[in-house]
């Protein structure tokens, strides 16, 4: 894990090329998001934040919200910053937004992504189901997980 103070702030359009680079580094085998996909998410008003160290983007996370539920669209942290709490901070930022709206949160996660599953379980998510061959083109399975609305 690299060192440096991590700042969470709204994801900016100028971050889109770096987001696409991170996607290709982390998710090359599973149809990584394109710059257009990120632009579309930002343009449609979804809640996206970036994790910055010294102005450099080291991670990002996105949440879609409707009137009745929210869904984690993505959480990604560069390899150099994994394991140091950046992903946890990004997730907590998304959950705070969902809690503010009083909405349950849903997500899909690769069944072999033990660190992410452990993080989600520690934050009140539970397994709801299995989606076979969810990730393409690798064909990896995904768990669907959910967390009830937290209205406290």
mmCIF file of C-alpha atoms in Angstrom:
data_model
loop_
_atom_site.group_PDB
_atom_site.id
_atom_site.type_symbol
_atom_site.label_atom_id
_atom_site.label_comp_id
_atom_site.label_asym_id
_atom_site.label_seq_id
_atom_site.Cartn_x
_atom_site.Cartn_y
_atom_site.Cartn_z
ATOM 1 C CA UNK A 1 0.000 0.000 0.000
ATOM 2 C CA UNK A 2 1.295 3.413 -0.911
ATOM 3 C CA UNK A 3 1.216 6.203 1.603
ATOM 4 C CA UNK A 4 -0.414 9.584 1.384
ATOM 5 C CA UNK A 5 -3.557 11.251 2.588
ATOM 6 C CA UNK A 6 -6.631 10.057 0.719
ATOM 7 C CA UNK A 7 -9.319 12.609 -0.044
ATOM 8 C CA UNK A 8 -12.813 11.587 -1.169
ATOM 9 C CA UNK A 9 -14.503 14.070 -3.501
ATOM 10 C CA UNK A 10 -17.056 14.052 -6.326
ATOM 11 C CA UNK A 11 -15.709 12.323 -9.427
ATOM 12 C CA UNK A 12 -15.030 14.831 -12.203
ATOM 13 C CA UNK A 13 -15.392 14.518 -15.950
ATOM 14 C CA UNK A 14 -11.653 15.120 -16.273
ATOM 15 C CA UNK A 15 -11.117 11.900 -14.253
ATOM 16 C CA UNK A 16 -12.854 9.758 -16.874
ATOM 17 C CA UNK A 17 -9.711 8.779 -18.849
ATOM 18 C CA UNK A 18 -7.973 7.681 -15.629
ATOM 19 C CA UNK A 19 -11.076 5.709 -14.579
ATOM 20 C CA UNK A 20 -10.950 3.812 -17.876
ATOM 21 C CA UNK A 21 -7.223 3.116 -17.346
ATOM 22 C CA UNK A 22 -7.885 1.732 -13.868
ATOM 23 C CA UNK A 23 -10.726 -0.415 -15.255
ATOM 24 C CA UNK A 24 -8.364 -1.945 -17.821
ATOM 25 C CA UNK A 25 -5.720 -2.591 -15.164
ATOM 26 C CA UNK A 26 -8.133 -4.277 -12.758
ATOM 27 C CA UNK A 27 -10.854 -5.833 -14.902
ATOM 28 C CA UNK A 28 -9.189 -6.662 -18.219
ATOM 29 C CA UNK A 29 -10.825 -10.114 -18.368
ATOM 30 C CA UNK A 30 -14.351 -8.868 -17.686
ATOM 31 C CA UNK A 31 -15.313 -6.171 -20.184
ATOM 32 C CA UNK A 32 -13.933 -3.097 -18.418
ATOM 33 C CA UNK A 33 -15.964 0.090 -18.581
ATOM 34 C CA UNK A 34 -15.116 2.568 -21.319
ATOM 35 C CA UNK A 35 -14.712 6.318 -21.043
ATOM 36 C CA UNK A 36 -18.184 6.632 -22.596
ATOM 37 C CA UNK A 37 -19.674 4.444 -19.862
ATOM 38 C CA UNK A 38 -18.203 6.656 -17.145
ATOM 39 C CA UNK A 39 -19.310 9.826 -18.911
ATOM 40 C CA UNK A 40 -22.830 8.435 -19.200
ATOM 41 C CA UNK A 41 -22.939 7.625 -15.470
ATOM 42 C CA UNK A 42 -21.816 11.153 -14.578
ATOM 43 C CA UNK A 43 -24.112 12.789 -17.140
ATOM 44 C CA UNK A 44 -27.129 10.904 -15.776
ATOM 45 C CA UNK A 45 -26.542 12.267 -12.292
ATOM 46 C CA UNK A 46 -25.537 9.068 -10.542
ATOM 47 C CA UNK A 47 -23.515 9.479 -7.340
ATOM 48 C CA UNK A 48 -19.817 8.951 -8.128
ATOM 49 C CA UNK A 49 -16.839 9.782 -5.952
ATOM 50 C CA UNK A 50 -13.107 9.550 -6.427
ATOM 51 C CA UNK A 51 -10.301 8.775 -3.995
ATOM 52 C CA UNK A 52 -7.420 11.181 -4.559
ATOM 53 C CA UNK A 53 -3.863 11.261 -3.238
ATOM 54 C CA UNK A 54 -2.030 14.468 -4.016
ATOM 55 C CA UNK A 55 -4.572 15.186 -6.743
ATOM 56 C CA UNK A 56 -4.046 11.784 -8.423
ATOM 57 C CA UNK A 57 -7.053 9.472 -8.753
ATOM 58 C CA UNK A 58 -6.357 6.151 -6.993
ATOM 59 C CA UNK A 59 -9.911 4.809 -6.816
ATOM 60 C CA UNK A 60 -13.549 5.511 -7.517
ATOM 61 C CA UNK A 61 -17.002 4.300 -6.608
ATOM 62 C CA UNK A 62 -20.490 4.811 -7.968
ATOM 63 C CA UNK A 63 -24.021 4.420 -6.706
ATOM 64 C CA UNK A 64 -27.277 4.506 -8.635
ATOM 65 C CA UNK A 65 -30.349 5.675 -6.733
ATOM 66 C CA UNK A 66 -34.036 5.339 -7.500
ATOM 67 C CA UNK A 67 -37.049 6.232 -5.380
ATOM 68 C CA UNK A 68 -37.058 2.750 -3.806
ATOM 69 C CA UNK A 69 -33.503 1.322 -3.869
ATOM 70 C CA UNK A 70 -29.850 1.992 -4.589
ATOM 71 C CA UNK A 71 -27.206 -0.124 -6.247
ATOM 72 C CA UNK A 72 -23.442 -0.071 -6.126
ATOM 73 C CA UNK A 73 -22.380 0.229 -9.754
ATOM 74 C CA UNK A 74 -18.643 -0.008 -9.153
ATOM 75 C CA UNK A 75 -15.853 0.261 -6.631
ATOM 76 C CA UNK A 76 -12.257 0.150 -7.811
ATOM 77 C CA UNK A 77 -8.922 0.915 -6.165
ATOM 78 C CA UNK A 78 -5.552 0.811 -7.918
ATOM 79 C CA UNK A 79 -3.323 -2.111 -6.944
ATOM 80 C CA UNK A 80 -0.888 0.209 -5.122
ATOM 81 C CA UNK A 81 -3.647 1.345 -2.742
ATOM 82 C CA UNK A 82 -5.520 -1.918 -2.193
ATOM 83 C CA UNK A 83 -5.596 -3.257 1.347
ATOM 84 C CA UNK A 84 -5.152 0.122 2.985
ATOM 85 C CA UNK A 85 -8.751 1.123 3.616
ATOM 86 C CA UNK A 86 -9.452 3.124 0.442
ATOM 87 C CA UNK A 87 -12.128 0.689 -0.712
ATOM 88 C CA UNK A 88 -13.712 0.724 2.756
ATOM 89 C CA UNK A 89 -13.793 4.531 2.717
ATOM 90 C CA UNK A 90 -15.348 4.567 -0.763
ATOM 91 C CA UNK A 91 -17.989 2.008 0.269
ATOM 92 C CA UNK A 92 -18.836 3.946 3.429
ATOM 93 C CA UNK A 93 -19.280 7.091 1.333
ATOM 94 C CA UNK A 94 -21.766 5.272 -0.914
ATOM 95 C CA UNK A 95 -23.597 3.784 2.062
ATOM 96 C CA UNK A 96 -23.887 7.195 3.711
ATOM 97 C CA UNK A 97 -25.562 8.518 0.548
ATOM 98 C CA UNK A 98 -27.998 5.571 0.480
ATOM 99 C CA UNK A 99 -28.700 5.977 4.202
ATOM 100 C CA UNK A 100 -29.366 9.683 3.721
ATOM 101 C CA UNK A 101 -32.082 8.685 1.247
ATOM 102 C CA UNK A 102 -33.320 5.802 3.448
ATOM 103 C CA UNK A 103 -32.721 3.242 0.696
ATOM 104 C CA UNK A 104 -31.613 -0.401 0.715
ATOM 105 C CA UNK A 105 -28.411 -1.124 -1.220
ATOM 106 C CA UNK A 106 -27.792 -3.946 -3.686
ATOM 107 C CA UNK A 107 -24.697 -5.077 -5.589
ATOM 108 C CA UNK A 108 -23.080 -7.889 -7.527
ATOM 109 C CA UNK A 109 -19.602 -9.169 -6.676
ATOM 110 C CA UNK A 110 -17.466 -11.920 -8.186
ATOM 111 C CA UNK A 111 -17.759 -15.071 -6.106
ATOM 112 C CA UNK A 112 -13.953 -15.336 -6.011
ATOM 113 C CA UNK A 113 -13.405 -11.746 -4.779
ATOM 114 C CA UNK A 114 -12.974 -12.683 -1.130
ATOM 115 C CA UNK A 115 -11.630 -9.294 0.050
ATOM 116 C CA UNK A 116 -14.664 -7.478 -1.403
ATOM 117 C CA UNK A 117 -17.142 -10.045 -0.065
ATOM 118 C CA UNK A 118 -15.559 -9.772 3.390
ATOM 119 C CA UNK A 119 -15.837 -5.967 3.229
ATOM 120 C CA UNK A 120 -19.492 -6.126 2.218
ATOM 121 C CA UNK A 121 -20.395 -8.645 4.927
ATOM 122 C CA UNK A 122 -18.702 -6.407 7.519
ATOM 123 C CA UNK A 123 -20.948 -3.542 6.398
ATOM 124 C CA UNK A 124 -24.258 -5.330 6.811
ATOM 125 C CA UNK A 125 -24.676 -6.962 3.403
ATOM 126 C CA UNK A 126 -25.947 -10.505 3.070
ATOM 127 C CA UNK A 127 -25.979 -12.987 0.212
ATOM 128 C CA UNK A 128 -29.257 -12.881 -1.695
ATOM 129 C CA UNK A 129 -28.497 -15.078 -4.675
ATOM 130 C CA UNK A 130 -26.074 -16.315 -7.294
ATOM 131 C CA UNK A 131 -25.868 -15.056 -10.877
ATOM 132 C CA UNK A 132 -24.134 -17.666 -12.992
ATOM 133 C CA UNK A 133 -21.761 -16.420 -15.728
ATOM 134 C CA UNK A 134 -22.605 -12.798 -14.783
ATOM 135 C CA UNK A 135 -19.208 -11.405 -15.767
ATOM 136 C CA UNK A 136 -18.324 -11.574 -19.417
ATOM 137 C CA UNK A 137 -16.315 -12.639 -21.283
ATOM 138 C CA UNK A 138 -14.692 -14.580 -18.401
ATOM 139 C CA UNK A 139 -17.937 -16.290 -17.392
ATOM 140 C CA UNK A 140 -17.266 -15.712 -13.683
ATOM 141 C CA UNK A 141 -20.215 -16.049 -11.334
ATOM 142 C CA UNK A 142 -21.444 -13.233 -9.094
ATOM 143 C CA UNK A 143 -23.203 -13.090 -5.780
ATOM 144 C CA UNK A 144 -26.060 -10.671 -5.485
ATOM 145 C CA UNK A 145 -25.823 -9.044 -2.068
ATOM 146 C CA UNK A 146 -28.092 -6.624 -0.270
ATOM 147 C CA UNK A 147 -28.176 -4.393 2.773
ATOM 148 C CA UNK A 148 -31.439 -3.104 4.257
ATOM 149 C CA UNK A 149 -32.173 0.594 4.440
ATOM 150 C CA UNK A 150 -30.508 2.198 7.433
ATOM 151 C CA UNK A 151 -32.727 5.012 8.603
ATOM 152 C CA UNK A 152 -30.918 5.767 11.865
#
